[in-house]
Structure formats: C-alpha cells, structure tokens
Amino acid sequence: MSHHHRHRSQEKSKIDLKLYSRILQFTWKYWFRLSIGIFFGMLVGGSLLFALMMIPQMVTVVENPLEKKSAVETVQKDPLSTTGDPQLDKLLGQVREYSRKFSLPVEVNGTEIRVTAPVEFSFHAATPDGTLAWPLLALYGAGFALAWLAKTSGEFLNKYFMNWVGNRVVADMRAHIFQRLVAQSLRFYGKRDVGDLISRATNDTSMMEHCVAQTVSELTCSPVQLLACLCAVWIACARAQTYSLLVILLIGMVIMVIPMAILGSMIRRVCRQTFARIAIVISRMHEVFTGIRVVKAYHTEARETAEFEKVNNQYFKRQIRAVRLQLLVSPFTELVAVVGTIVFLVFACSQGTRLSDLAALLSPAFMAYKPLKDLSKSFSYIQRSMAAADRYFAMVDTHTELPEKADAAELKEFTGSIELKDVEFSYEDRKILDKVSFSIPRGSTVAIVGETGSGKSTIGNLVARFYDVDGGSIQIDGVDVRDYSIDSLRKTIGVVTQEAILFNTTIAENIAYGKPDATMEEIEAAAKQANAHDFIVGGHHAEGYQTNVGEKGFKLSGGEKQRVSIARAILRNPPILILDEATSALDTVTERQVQEALNRVMQNRTVLAIAHRLSTIRHADKIIVLRAGKIIESGNHEELLALNGAYRRLYDTQFSREEEA
C-alpha cells in the first residue's frame, strides 16, 4: 500500500471513530437501560452455551446401544461399579454433579436415578438394551427447553431495551439538529435549500433511527451468541482432541472480513449519493407545493410531474445500487458458511469422527450462522447509517448563528436613539449598503424609500440584527447592537413584514406568538387595535379566535393575515417598530384598514418604515432616499418635494400611475 493510500485509510478510520463516538455520546444519558440490555444480551450467550453443551449428551444415548447393553448389565449386578462406557459414566456423573451443585432432590446410584421430591420415584438411566430411559431423556429435554426459554426471553428483553435506547437516541438527535437549524442565521437560509434541510432533519435521521434501533440490539446480542458458539466449539474440539472445525471457523471469519470491508466502503459511498438524491426529491416537492398557485395559474402540472419523475428516477437508480450492494453481503456470508461446513464434514469423515463428536462440533457451528448473518446485515446498515451520519454532523457542525458576547449587555429600556454609522453590508460578491449613516431619535418615524434592490429592507434586517454589518456600526442608546444580548434586543424591536407569516394554528395563538402567556382579553385588545377583531368575530370565521388559519394562513385573505401580524406586534408592545413594506401587497380599501391599524401601533413608538407606497409615509419625521446602497436625499415630505430630485420623480411616477388606475 502506498503512503498516500495508507494516509487516506488512517484519516478515514479517524473520521469513522469520531462519528461512532459522537453517536455514542447521545447514549450515555440512558446508561441504565443500556446496561440492562447488555446484561440480557450476555444472558442469551450463557443460556445458548448451556443448551449447546447438552446436545452431545442427548446424542450420546442413541450412539452404539449394543455396546452399552453389557455395561448396563454389569452395573445392575454390581451397583457400585462403573458402566465401563465412558460417555454413559460421564452423563451419570454430570447428573450427580448438577444435583449436588444446585441442591436438587436427585440421587444417583449406579445407573439408578432416584427423585425424592415433589413425588418420590426412581428409574434406571439406561434400559437393559443400552438405550437411554425416557425419564432421563425428558429431564435433559426439560433442561434444554428451559435453557432455550432463557435464551429467547433474554433476546426479547435485549431487543426491547436496545430498541428503546436506539429510538430515544435518534429522537434526541432529531431534536438536536432542529435546534441547530433554527439557530442558524438568515444568511445561512439564504444559501440553503429548504428541502435539503428537511431531508437532513427527517430522512437522514430516519436512516440512523433504523440502524441504531435495529443494529444496537444485534451488536450487543450477536457477538455474545457468537462467542458462546466459539466457546462450545473450542470445548468440543478439546474433548474430541481435534481443532479442525475451530480453525475452519476462524479462517472463514477472516475470509469474510476483507470483502465485507470493501463492500462496506462501497455501500457507504453509494448511500451518501442516495441521500443527496432524496434531498433533491424532497426539495422539488416542497418547491412545487409551496408554489402551487403559480403551477395552477400557468397550467404546468404536466411539466412539473415530468421534472419530478426525472429526479425521482435518479434517486431510484442510486437506491437500487445501494440495495444491490447490501444484498451481496448475505449470500456471501452464506456461501462461506456452506463451504466451511462441507470442508469440515469431508475432513471429519476422513478421520472417522463419532456422531456425538460431530453433534458437539456442528451444533454450535450451525448456531453461529445466525449471529454471523445478523452481524453482516448490521454491518451493511451501519455503513448506510454512517453515510447519513456524515451528512447529519456536517449540518450540526455548521455555525452561522450570530455570535453573542459572554458578558452581553441587556437592553432594558430604549431612551435615546438608533444610530447608523458608515454601515456597509455585502451579500456574497454584491455590495448592498455603502457608508450609510443616519439617526432615528426616540419617538420619531423615519421612512426609507428607493427603487427595488436599493437596500431598504437590508437596513431593517441590520437594525433588528438578523445580519451583522460588514463595516461601520449600528448603535442603540450608544451601544453597538452586537454588544447587546440577542434576547433583550429582539424584545425591544417588533417587525411587521410585507409577507405576513402565520403558523398553522389558531388566530389567537398566532397573535400571542410573541407573548404565549397573554390572556384572551389582551389578545382581543391587540386585535381591536389592529382592526382585526371585527373580521375575526364577524361570522366569516365560524370559530372566531379559535379558527385554524391553515398552512401559511391559507384560510385568511392578505389583509386579514397582515392585520393578525400587526396584532401580534401590538401585543408584544415593543418600543421600536420596523415596518417592512407592510401595505405594499394590499388593495386600496384593505390598505386603508391596515394603515389605520399601523397608525395606532406607531403612536408613542420609534418607527423605521421601509416604504413602497409613498402615501403611507407622508407624515414621517424624516424620509431617506436610497439608490444602489447609498443615501442620495433625506428630509421630510415637503423638503424632498421641493428638491425636485429622486424623491420627486418617485412621487410623481407613483401618483400618476394611481390616477391612471
């Protein structure tokens, strides 16, 4: 192996170990249930080993009955003598030893076995013709059944506790990635596809859920069962003085490891591609469903269906490749097991191995097949899980959230002014704001106007600290907004946007979103101020405040949604209010209703109004005109009209259009 390949292999091992350790970190808090599951997994191995050790003893009695006949007759004449048959003597000795060790009500005298409780009776271990007496066979059968019952009970409890831990861990991981995603900045969401984020939070964690929930139990149970089988083979080999099967088993396991490692690497790579493809499928569905009005308006259902089928088929092809590789694991394991068994049987026949020795050797070998197969299946699932874990932790490790100082100041009361000093901001390679400076005194209304793309909304986002400035500073009461705690800053600032964002819950809960402990009286008072109370209780919405608004407020009109959004801001009662083109998407009548609500909410507050319709900001204390990220004019309405500059042209153009309309 070259130095380059060796280095890559070492790096991959480090990454894998890091991923495994990070997943395990989620399990430590459930150590008690984990320990119980591991205990029952070990119990499975112990009971399996006990059952395997009984099989050759049961086979002994059907082997060479004529040889045992003379031995039985000898003992019946002299009960104190041995049978002369080593296997029968050994079997009787084991019964005697078990009775003494576990204080059983059983006595052994020659071939006679006497049970003293709960009912006293006796029988000979072997009949005169050398076959095992049925009571002893029943005794061994009962012992074997009890051992198997302990094994199956242990498997059930092992799988239950391990599945509980696995499902709980993945639920925690899903909650963790959701927490990390909602903490990301708006800049992050501007660059990422929502469908991909949903896929990572749902599809990738579901893949890990299936793996962790299913394979954790197998990984704690199957190795113990396999170890029990290997121990049984080793004991049987030692008794038979042949280690051939043990060697064959070990060679077979080594033969399986190398190809499985290669297959595992291929499975992981293909599965990573598969998860990327399903993210595209989910993204496509999300995009079409959220834009279904446009799809219907342009009658492009057939085209969108064809596009979806295309990305869906690409995902299908990747998925089939992954399935094909996974399905290769099981046949390969079976092939190695069958070839190994044939090799051993040929070797055993050539050596004249006894039936009881074969039973002792082959029983655990056959029993080892299931845990080996389970482990190989778990191995392929683990590779799928690691592909999902790669994507999961890549997202978890993304840090775009706005930094907050450890000793951040609390903005308890706004008393002075908002100052923008030489503010610069760029989005990727495009400069949005260039050396913007102005002041908003407490209690005043400052409006920002300009052409689309001039940077109006960006100023509002920077004041609310949805983004951080690239240069200059924004100060509230003389303190940089980056030095305030984000919680206290957001409590001081209320935002009403052009697109009213409502959640799929009741009108009342949407109004109380910023103040979840608000009383119904407070909610209704805010709705009245926002001109929303009448339409809520006026009969258009049968359940009034308890009406569910639907996905994104689908059941409400644009004006109704906007007034609910304003009521939400009023209830929060912030001293600073940012209005981001709050009436631009409304008709004239609805705009008048919303504007009345805004006029109420603007009273006794400091307002930054990003305006599209100039009629809504005529009475602002100051109007700032932006062009290409720079301030080109500022003043009140009359002053700007008198300048006959950019504001006058905007005003004349807009009002001439309204008159024409």
Coordinates of C-alpha atoms in Angstrom, one line a residue, residues 40-580:
F40 CA -29.7 -9.7 28.8
G41 CA -27.6 -10.0 25.7
M42 CA -24.9 -11.7 27.8
L43 CA -27.6 -13.9 29.3
V44 CA -28.6 -15.0 25.8
G45 CA -25.0 -16.2 25.2
G46 CA -24.8 -18.0 28.5
S47 CA -28.1 -19.9 28.0
L48 CA -27.1 -20.7 24.4
L49 CA -23.8 -22.1 25.6
F50 CA -25.6 -24.2 28.3
A51 CA -28.1 -25.6 25.7
L52 CA -25.2 -26.4 23.2
M53 CA -23.4 -28.3 25.9
M54 CA -26.5 -30.5 26.5
I55 CA -26.9 -31.5 22.8
P56 CA -23.9 -34.0 22.7
Q57 CA -25.1 -35.6 25.9
M58 CA -28.5 -36.2 24.4
V59 CA -27.0 -37.6 21.2
T60 CA -24.8 -40.0 23.3
V61 CA -27.6 -42.3 24.2
V62 CA -28.6 -43.1 20.6
E63 CA -25.0 -44.0 19.7
N64 CA -23.9 -47.7 19.9
P65 CA -26.7 -49.0 22.2
L66 CA -25.3 -52.6 21.9
E67 CA -22.0 -51.6 23.5
K68 CA -23.9 -50.0 26.4
K69 CA -26.1 -53.2 26.9
S70 CA -23.2 -55.2 28.5
A71 CA -22.2 -52.2 30.6
V72 CA -25.7 -51.8 32.0
E73 CA -26.0 -55.5 32.8
T74 CA -22.6 -55.2 34.7
V75 CA -23.8 -52.3 36.8
Q76 CA -27.2 -53.9 37.6
K77 CA -25.3 -56.8 39.0
D78 CA -22.9 -54.5 41.0
P79 CA -24.5 -51.1 41.5
L80 CA -21.2 -49.7 42.9
S81 CA -19.2 -50.4 39.8
T82 CA -18.9 -48.1 36.7
T83 CA -20.6 -48.9 33.5
G84 CA -17.4 -49.2 31.5
D85 CA -18.9 -46.8 28.9
P86 CA -17.0 -43.5 29.4
Q87 CA -19.9 -41.5 27.8
L88 CA -22.6 -43.1 29.9
D89 CA -20.5 -42.7 33.0
K90 CA -19.8 -39.1 32.2
L91 CA -23.6 -38.5 31.7
L92 CA -24.4 -40.0 35.1
G93 CA -21.6 -38.1 36.7
Q94 CA -23.0 -34.9 35.3
V95 CA -26.4 -35.6 36.8
R96 CA -24.8 -36.3 40.1
E97 CA -22.7 -33.1 39.9
Y98 CA -25.7 -30.9 38.9
S99 CA -27.8 -32.4 41.8
R100 CA -25.0 -31.6 44.3
K101 CA -24.2 -28.1 42.9
F102 CA -27.8 -26.9 42.7
S103 CA -29.2 -29.0 45.7
L104 CA -31.6 -30.9 43.5
P105 CA -33.7 -33.7 45.0
V106 CA -32.0 -36.3 42.8
E107 CA -29.7 -39.2 43.9
V108 CA -27.6 -41.4 41.5
N109 CA -26.7 -45.0 42.4
G110 CA -25.1 -46.9 39.6
T111 CA -27.5 -46.5 36.7
E112 CA -30.4 -45.9 39.1
I113 CA -31.6 -42.3 39.5
R114 CA -34.0 -41.6 42.4
V115 CA -36.1 -38.4 42.6
T116 CA -37.1 -37.6 46.2
A117 CA -39.4 -34.6 45.7
P118 CA -42.0 -33.5 45.0
V119 CA -43.0 -37.1 44.3
E120 CA -40.6 -39.9 45.1
F121 CA -39.8 -42.3 42.3
S122 CA -36.7 -44.0 40.7
F123 CA -35.6 -45.3 37.3
H124 CA -32.6 -46.6 35.6
A125 CA -30.7 -44.2 33.4
A126 CA -30.5 -46.8 30.6
T127 CA -32.6 -49.8 29.7
P128 CA -31.1 -53.3 29.5
D129 CA -30.6 -53.0 25.7
G130 CA -28.4 -49.9 26.2
T131 CA -30.8 -47.1 25.2
L132 CA -31.5 -44.1 27.4
A133 CA -34.6 -44.3 29.7
W134 CA -37.3 -41.9 28.7
P135 CA -37.4 -40.1 32.1
L136 CA -33.7 -39.1 31.8
L137 CA -34.3 -38.1 28.2
A138 CA -37.3 -36.0 29.4
L139 CA -35.1 -34.5 32.2
Y140 CA -32.5 -33.4 29.6
G141 CA -35.2 -32.2 27.3
A142 CA -36.7 -30.1 30.0
G143 CA -33.3 -28.6 30.8
F144 CA -32.7 -27.9 27.1
A145 CA -36.1 -26.3 26.8
L146 CA -35.5 -24.1 29.9
A147 CA -32.2 -23.0 28.6
W148 CA -33.8 -22.1 25.2
L149 CA -36.6 -20.3 27.1
A150 CA -34.0 -18.2 28.9
K151 CA -32.3 -17.5 25.6
T152 CA -35.5 -16.3 23.8
S153 CA -36.6 -14.3 26.9
G154 CA -33.1 -12.7 27.0
E155 CA -33.3 -11.9 23.3
F156 CA -36.7 -10.2 23.8
L157 CA -35.6 -8.1 26.7
N158 CA -32.3 -7.3 25.0
K159 CA -34.0 -6.1 21.8
Y160 CA -36.7 -4.2 23.7
F161 CA -34.2 -2.2 25.8
M162 CA -31.8 -1.6 23.0
N163 CA -34.6 -0.6 20.6
W164 CA -35.8 1.8 23.3
V165 CA -32.4 3.3 23.6
G166 CA -31.9 3.5 19.9
N167 CA -35.2 5.2 19.2
R168 CA -34.7 7.6 22.1
V169 CA -31.2 8.5 20.9
V170 CA -32.4 9.2 17.4
A171 CA -35.3 11.3 18.7
D172 CA -32.7 13.3 20.7
M173 CA -30.6 13.7 17.5
R174 CA -33.6 14.9 15.5
A175 CA -34.4 17.5 18.2
H176 CA -30.7 18.5 18.3
I177 CA -30.5 19.1 14.6
F178 CA -33.7 21.1 14.7
Q179 CA -32.3 23.2 17.5
R180 CA -29.1 23.8 15.4
L181 CA -31.1 24.7 12.3
V182 CA -33.3 27.2 13.9
A183 CA -30.2 28.8 15.5
Q184 CA -28.6 29.5 12.1
S185 CA -28.6 33.0 10.6
L186 CA -30.8 34.3 7.9
R187 CA -27.7 34.4 5.7
F188 CA -27.5 30.6 6.1
Y189 CA -31.1 30.2 5.0
G190 CA -30.5 32.5 2.0
K191 CA -27.9 30.0 0.7
R192 CA -29.5 26.7 1.6
D193 CA -32.4 24.8 0.0
V194 CA -35.2 24.2 2.5
G195 CA -35.9 20.7 1.0
D196 CA -32.4 19.6 1.7
L197 CA -32.6 20.9 5.3
I198 CA -35.9 18.9 5.8
S199 CA -34.3 15.8 4.3
R200 CA -31.3 16.0 6.7
A201 CA -33.6 16.5 9.7
T202 CA -36.0 13.7 8.7
N203 CA -34.7 11.3 6.1
D204 CA -31.1 11.1 7.4
T205 CA -32.2 10.8 11.0
S206 CA -34.7 8.1 10.0
M207 CA -31.9 6.1 8.4
M208 CA -29.9 6.4 11.6
E209 CA -33.1 5.5 13.6
H210 CA -33.5 2.3 11.6
C211 CA -29.8 1.5 12.0
V212 CA -29.4 2.4 15.7
A213 CA -32.8 0.9 16.8
Q214 CA -32.2 -2.4 15.0
T215 CA -28.5 -2.9 15.0
V216 CA -27.7 -1.8 18.5
S217 CA -29.6 -4.8 19.9
E218 CA -27.9 -7.1 17.4
L219 CA -24.4 -5.7 18.1
T220 CA -24.9 -6.4 21.9
C221 CA -26.5 -9.8 21.4
S222 CA -25.0 -11.4 18.3
P223 CA -21.3 -11.1 19.4
V224 CA -22.2 -12.8 22.8
Q225 CA -24.0 -15.6 20.9
L226 CA -21.1 -15.9 18.5
L227 CA -18.7 -16.1 21.5
A228 CA -20.8 -18.8 23.1
C229 CA -20.7 -20.8 19.9
L230 CA -17.0 -20.4 19.6
C231 CA -16.6 -21.5 23.3
A232 CA -18.8 -24.5 22.7
V233 CA -16.7 -25.4 19.6
W234 CA -13.4 -25.0 21.5
I235 CA -14.7 -27.2 24.4
A236 CA -15.9 -29.9 21.9
C237 CA -12.6 -29.7 20.0
A238 CA -10.7 -30.1 23.2
R239 CA -12.8 -33.2 24.2
A240 CA -12.5 -34.7 20.7
Q241 CA -8.8 -33.7 20.5
T242 CA -9.3 -32.1 17.1
Y243 CA -9.2 -28.4 16.4
S244 CA -10.1 -28.6 12.7
L245 CA -13.5 -27.0 13.0
L246 CA -12.3 -24.2 15.1
V247 CA -9.5 -23.5 12.6
I248 CA -12.1 -23.6 9.7
L249 CA -14.4 -21.2 11.5
L250 CA -11.6 -18.8 12.2
I251 CA -10.4 -18.9 8.6
G252 CA -13.9 -18.4 7.3
M253 CA -14.4 -15.4 9.5
V254 CA -11.1 -13.9 8.2
I255 CA -12.2 -14.6 4.6
M256 CA -15.4 -12.7 5.3
V257 CA -13.8 -9.6 6.8
I258 CA -11.8 -8.4 3.8
P259 CA -14.6 -8.5 1.1
M260 CA -17.1 -7.1 3.7
A261 CA -14.8 -4.1 4.4
I262 CA -14.7 -3.4 0.6
L263 CA -18.4 -3.8 0.3
G264 CA -19.0 -1.6 3.3
S265 CA -16.9 1.2 1.8
M266 CA -18.9 1.0 -1.5
I267 CA -22.2 0.9 0.4
R268 CA -21.4 4.0 2.3
R269 CA -20.3 5.9 -0.7
V270 CA -23.4 5.0 -2.7
C271 CA -25.7 5.6 0.2
R272 CA -24.3 9.1 0.6
Q273 CA -25.2 9.8 -3.0
T274 CA -28.6 8.2 -2.4
F275 CA -29.3 10.6 0.5
A276 CA -28.3 13.6 -1.6
R277 CA -30.7 12.4 -4.3
I278 CA -33.7 12.0 -1.9
A279 CA -32.9 15.5 -0.7
I280 CA -33.4 16.8 -4.2
V281 CA -36.7 14.8 -4.5
I282 CA -38.0 16.4 -1.2
S283 CA -36.8 19.8 -2.3
R284 CA -38.6 19.5 -5.6
M285 CA -41.9 18.5 -3.8
H286 CA -41.5 21.4 -1.3
E287 CA -40.9 23.9 -4.1
V288 CA -43.9 22.8 -6.2
F289 CA -46.3 22.5 -3.2
T290 CA -45.4 26.0 -1.9
G291 CA -45.7 27.4 -5.3
I292 CA -48.9 25.5 -6.3
R293 CA -50.8 28.7 -7.2
V294 CA -48.2 29.6 -9.9
V295 CA -48.3 26.0 -11.2
K296 CA -52.0 26.1 -11.5
A297 CA -52.0 29.6 -13.0
Y298 CA -49.7 28.6 -15.8
H299 CA -51.1 25.1 -16.1
T300 CA -47.7 23.4 -15.8
E301 CA -48.8 20.4 -13.9
A302 CA -47.6 18.0 -16.6
R303 CA -44.2 19.7 -16.9
E304 CA -43.7 19.7 -13.1
T305 CA -44.7 16.0 -13.0
A306 CA -42.2 15.2 -15.7
E307 CA -39.5 17.1 -13.8
F308 CA -40.4 15.3 -10.6
E309 CA -40.3 11.9 -12.3
K310 CA -36.8 12.7 -13.6
V311 CA -35.3 13.4 -10.2
N312 CA -37.3 10.6 -8.7
N313 CA -35.9 8.1 -11.2
Q314 CA -32.4 9.4 -10.5
Y315 CA -32.9 8.7 -6.8
F316 CA -34.4 5.2 -7.7
K317 CA -31.2 4.3 -9.6
R318 CA -29.0 5.3 -6.7
Q319 CA -31.2 3.4 -4.3
I320 CA -31.1 0.2 -6.4
R321 CA -27.3 0.4 -6.5
A322 CA -27.2 0.6 -2.7
V323 CA -29.7 -2.3 -2.4
R324 CA -27.7 -4.4 -4.8
L325 CA -24.5 -3.9 -2.7
Q326 CA -26.4 -4.6 0.5
L327 CA -27.9 -7.8 -0.8
L328 CA -24.5 -9.1 -1.8
V329 CA -23.5 -9.3 1.9
S330 CA -25.9 -12.1 3.0
P331 CA -25.2 -14.5 0.1
F332 CA -21.5 -14.1 0.6
T333 CA -21.9 -14.9 4.3
E334 CA -24.0 -18.0 3.5
L335 CA -21.5 -19.2 0.8
V336 CA -18.6 -19.0 3.3
A337 CA -20.7 -20.9 5.9
V338 CA -21.7 -23.7 3.5
V339 CA -18.3 -24.2 2.0
G340 CA -16.8 -24.3 5.5
T341 CA -19.3 -26.9 6.6
I342 CA -18.6 -29.1 3.6
V343 CA -14.9 -28.9 4.1
F344 CA -15.3 -29.9 7.7
L345 CA -17.6 -32.8 7.0
V346 CA -15.2 -34.2 4.4
F347 CA -12.4 -33.9 6.9
A348 CA -14.4 -35.4 9.8
C349 CA -15.5 -38.4 7.7
S350 CA -11.9 -39.0 6.7
Q351 CA -10.9 -39.0 10.4
G352 CA -13.8 -41.3 11.4
T353 CA -15.3 -38.8 13.8
R354 CA -18.0 -40.2 16.1
L355 CA -21.7 -38.9 15.8
S356 CA -21.6 -37.4 19.3
D357 CA -18.4 -35.5 18.5
L358 CA -20.0 -34.3 15.3
A359 CA -23.1 -33.1 17.2
A360 CA -20.9 -31.3 19.7
L361 CA -18.9 -29.6 16.9
L362 CA -21.5 -28.9 14.3
S363 CA -24.4 -27.7 16.6
P364 CA -22.6 -24.6 17.7
A365 CA -21.2 -24.1 14.2
F366 CA -24.7 -24.0 12.8
M367 CA -25.9 -21.9 15.7
A368 CA -23.1 -19.4 14.9
Y369 CA -24.5 -18.9 11.5
K370 CA -27.4 -16.7 12.6
P371 CA -25.4 -14.2 14.7
L372 CA -22.8 -14.1 11.9
K373 CA -25.6 -13.3 9.4
D374 CA -27.1 -10.7 11.8
L375 CA -23.7 -9.1 12.2
S376 CA -23.1 -9.0 8.5
K377 CA -26.5 -7.4 8.0
S378 CA -25.8 -5.0 10.8
F379 CA -22.5 -4.1 9.1
S380 CA -24.3 -3.0 5.9
Y381 CA -26.8 -1.0 7.9
I382 CA -24.0 0.7 9.8
Q383 CA -22.5 1.8 6.6
R384 CA -25.8 3.3 5.5
S385 CA -26.1 4.9 8.9
M386 CA -22.5 6.3 8.7
A387 CA -23.4 7.9 5.3
A388 CA -26.4 9.5 6.9
A389 CA -24.2 10.5 10.0
D390 CA -21.7 12.2 7.7
R391 CA -24.5 14.5 6.4
Y392 CA -26.1 14.9 9.8
F393 CA -23.0 16.0 11.6
A394 CA -21.9 18.2 8.7
M395 CA -25.1 20.1 9.2
V396 CA -24.8 20.1 13.0
D397 CA -21.3 21.4 12.8
T398 CA -22.4 24.4 10.6
H399 CA -22.1 27.6 12.6
T400 CA -23.6 30.6 11.0
E401 CA -25.5 31.8 14.1
L402 CA -24.8 35.4 15.1
P403 CA -22.2 35.5 17.9
E404 CA -23.3 36.7 21.3
K405 CA -20.8 38.0 23.9
A406 CA -20.5 36.2 27.2
D407 CA -20.9 39.5 29.0
A408 CA -23.5 40.9 26.6
A409 CA -25.4 43.9 27.9
E410 CA -29.2 43.9 28.5
L411 CA -31.3 46.4 26.6
K412 CA -33.8 47.0 29.4
E413 CA -35.2 50.4 28.2
F414 CA -34.8 52.3 25.0
T415 CA -34.4 56.0 25.9
G416 CA -32.1 57.6 23.3
S417 CA -31.8 57.0 19.6
I418 CA -30.8 54.5 16.9
E419 CA -27.6 55.5 15.1
L420 CA -26.3 54.0 11.8
K421 CA -22.6 55.0 11.3
D422 CA -20.9 54.3 8.0
V423 CA -22.8 51.0 7.7
E424 CA -21.5 48.6 5.0
F425 CA -23.0 45.3 4.0
S426 CA -22.5 42.8 1.2
Y427 CA -24.2 39.7 0.2
E428 CA -21.7 37.3 -1.3
D429 CA -20.0 39.4 -4.0
R430 CA -22.6 42.1 -4.3
K431 CA -22.4 45.2 -2.2
I432 CA -25.8 46.2 -0.8
L433 CA -25.1 49.2 1.5
D434 CA -22.2 51.6 1.2
K435 CA -21.3 54.0 4.0
V436 CA -24.9 54.6 5.2
S437 CA -25.3 56.9 8.2
F438 CA -28.4 58.4 9.8
S439 CA -30.1 58.7 13.1
I440 CA -33.6 57.7 14.4
P441 CA -34.4 59.7 17.6
R442 CA -36.7 58.1 20.2
G443 CA -40.4 58.6 19.4
S444 CA -39.8 59.6 15.7
T445 CA -40.7 57.9 12.5
V446 CA -38.0 57.6 9.8
A447 CA -39.0 56.2 6.4
I448 CA -36.7 54.7 3.8
V449 CA -37.7 54.7 0.1
G450 CA -36.0 53.8 -3.1
E451 CA -36.0 51.5 -6.1
T452 CA -36.2 47.8 -5.7
G453 CA -32.8 46.4 -4.8
S454 CA -31.6 49.7 -3.3
G455 CA -31.0 48.1 0.2
K456 CA -34.2 49.3 2.0
S457 CA -35.1 46.0 3.7
T458 CA -31.5 45.3 4.4
I459 CA -31.3 48.3 6.8
G460 CA -34.3 46.9 8.7
N461 CA -32.7 43.5 8.9
L462 CA -29.4 45.0 10.2
V463 CA -31.2 47.2 12.9
A464 CA -33.0 44.0 14.2
R465 CA -29.7 42.2 13.9
F466 CA -30.9 39.5 11.6
Y467 CA -27.5 40.0 10.0
D468 CA -24.3 41.7 11.2
V469 CA -22.8 44.7 9.4
D470 CA -19.6 44.2 7.4
G471 CA -18.4 47.6 8.2
G472 CA -19.3 50.5 10.4
S473 CA -21.8 50.0 13.3
I474 CA -25.4 50.3 14.4
Q475 CA -25.9 51.6 17.9
I476 CA -28.9 51.8 20.2
D477 CA -28.6 54.2 23.1
G478 CA -24.9 54.5 22.2
V479 CA -24.2 50.8 22.4
D480 CA -23.4 48.6 19.4
V481 CA -26.3 46.1 18.8
R482 CA -23.6 43.4 18.7
D483 CA -22.9 44.1 22.4
Y484 CA -26.5 43.5 23.5
S485 CA -27.9 40.1 24.3
I486 CA -30.0 38.9 21.3
D487 CA -32.9 38.1 23.6
S488 CA -33.2 41.6 25.0
L489 CA -32.6 43.2 21.6
R490 CA -35.4 41.2 20.0
K491 CA -37.8 42.0 22.8
T492 CA -37.2 45.7 22.2
I493 CA -37.8 45.5 18.4
G494 CA -41.1 44.5 16.7
V495 CA -41.2 43.6 13.0
V496 CA -44.1 43.7 10.6
T497 CA -43.1 42.4 7.1
Q498 CA -44.6 42.7 3.7
E499 CA -45.4 39.0 3.7
A500 CA -47.4 38.2 6.9
I501 CA -46.0 34.9 8.2
L502 CA -48.6 32.9 10.1
F503 CA -48.3 29.4 11.6
N504 CA -50.8 26.5 11.1
T505 CA -52.6 27.1 14.3
T506 CA -55.4 29.3 15.7
I507 CA -55.8 33.0 15.2
A508 CA -55.4 33.6 18.9
E509 CA -52.2 31.5 19.1
N510 CA -50.8 33.4 16.1
I511 CA -51.5 36.8 17.8
A512 CA -49.9 35.5 21.0
Y513 CA -46.9 34.0 19.3
G514 CA -44.5 36.6 20.8
K515 CA -46.2 36.5 24.2
P516 CA -47.5 33.0 24.8
D517 CA -48.7 33.7 28.3
A518 CA -51.1 36.5 27.1
T519 CA -54.7 36.4 28.3
M520 CA -57.6 36.3 25.9
E521 CA -58.5 39.8 26.9
E522 CA -55.0 41.0 25.9
I523 CA -55.3 39.2 22.6
E524 CA -58.7 40.7 21.8
A525 CA -57.4 44.2 22.8
A526 CA -54.5 43.8 20.4
A527 CA -56.8 42.6 17.6
K528 CA -59.1 45.6 18.1
Q529 CA -56.2 48.0 17.7
A530 CA -55.1 46.2 14.6
N531 CA -58.6 46.4 13.0
A532 CA -58.7 42.6 13.2
H533 CA -61.4 41.9 15.8
D534 CA -64.4 42.6 13.5
F535 CA -63.4 40.2 10.8
I536 CA -62.4 37.5 13.4
V537 CA -65.8 37.5 15.2
G538 CA -67.9 38.9 12.3
G539 CA -69.1 35.4 11.1
H540 CA -66.6 34.9 8.3
H541 CA -64.7 32.5 10.5
A542 CA -67.1 30.3 12.5
E543 CA -64.8 29.5 15.3
G544 CA -63.6 33.1 15.9
Y545 CA -60.3 33.4 17.6
Q546 CA -60.1 29.6 17.7
T547 CA -60.2 29.3 13.9
N548 CA -57.2 27.4 12.5
V549 CA -55.6 29.6 9.8
G550 CA -54.2 26.8 7.8
E551 CA -50.8 26.4 6.2
K552 CA -49.2 29.9 6.0
G553 CA -52.5 31.4 6.8
F554 CA -54.2 29.9 3.7
K555 CA -57.7 30.4 5.1
L556 CA -57.3 34.2 5.6
S557 CA -57.1 36.9 3.0
G558 CA -54.0 39.0 2.5
G559 CA -55.4 41.9 4.5
E560 CA -56.6 39.6 7.3
K561 CA -53.2 38.0 7.6
Q562 CA -51.5 41.4 7.7
R563 CA -53.8 42.6 10.5
V564 CA -53.2 39.4 12.5
S565 CA -49.5 40.1 12.1
I566 CA -49.9 43.7 13.3
A567 CA -51.9 42.5 16.3
R568 CA -49.0 40.2 17.1
A569 CA -46.6 43.1 17.1
I570 CA -49.0 45.2 19.2
L571 CA -49.3 42.5 21.8
R572 CA -45.6 42.3 22.1
N573 CA -45.6 46.0 22.7
P574 CA -42.0 46.8 21.6
P575 CA -40.7 50.4 21.9
I576 CA -39.1 50.1 18.4
L577 CA -41.1 49.0 15.4
I578 CA -39.8 48.1 11.9
L579 CA -42.4 48.2 9.2
D580 CA -41.1 46.5 6.1

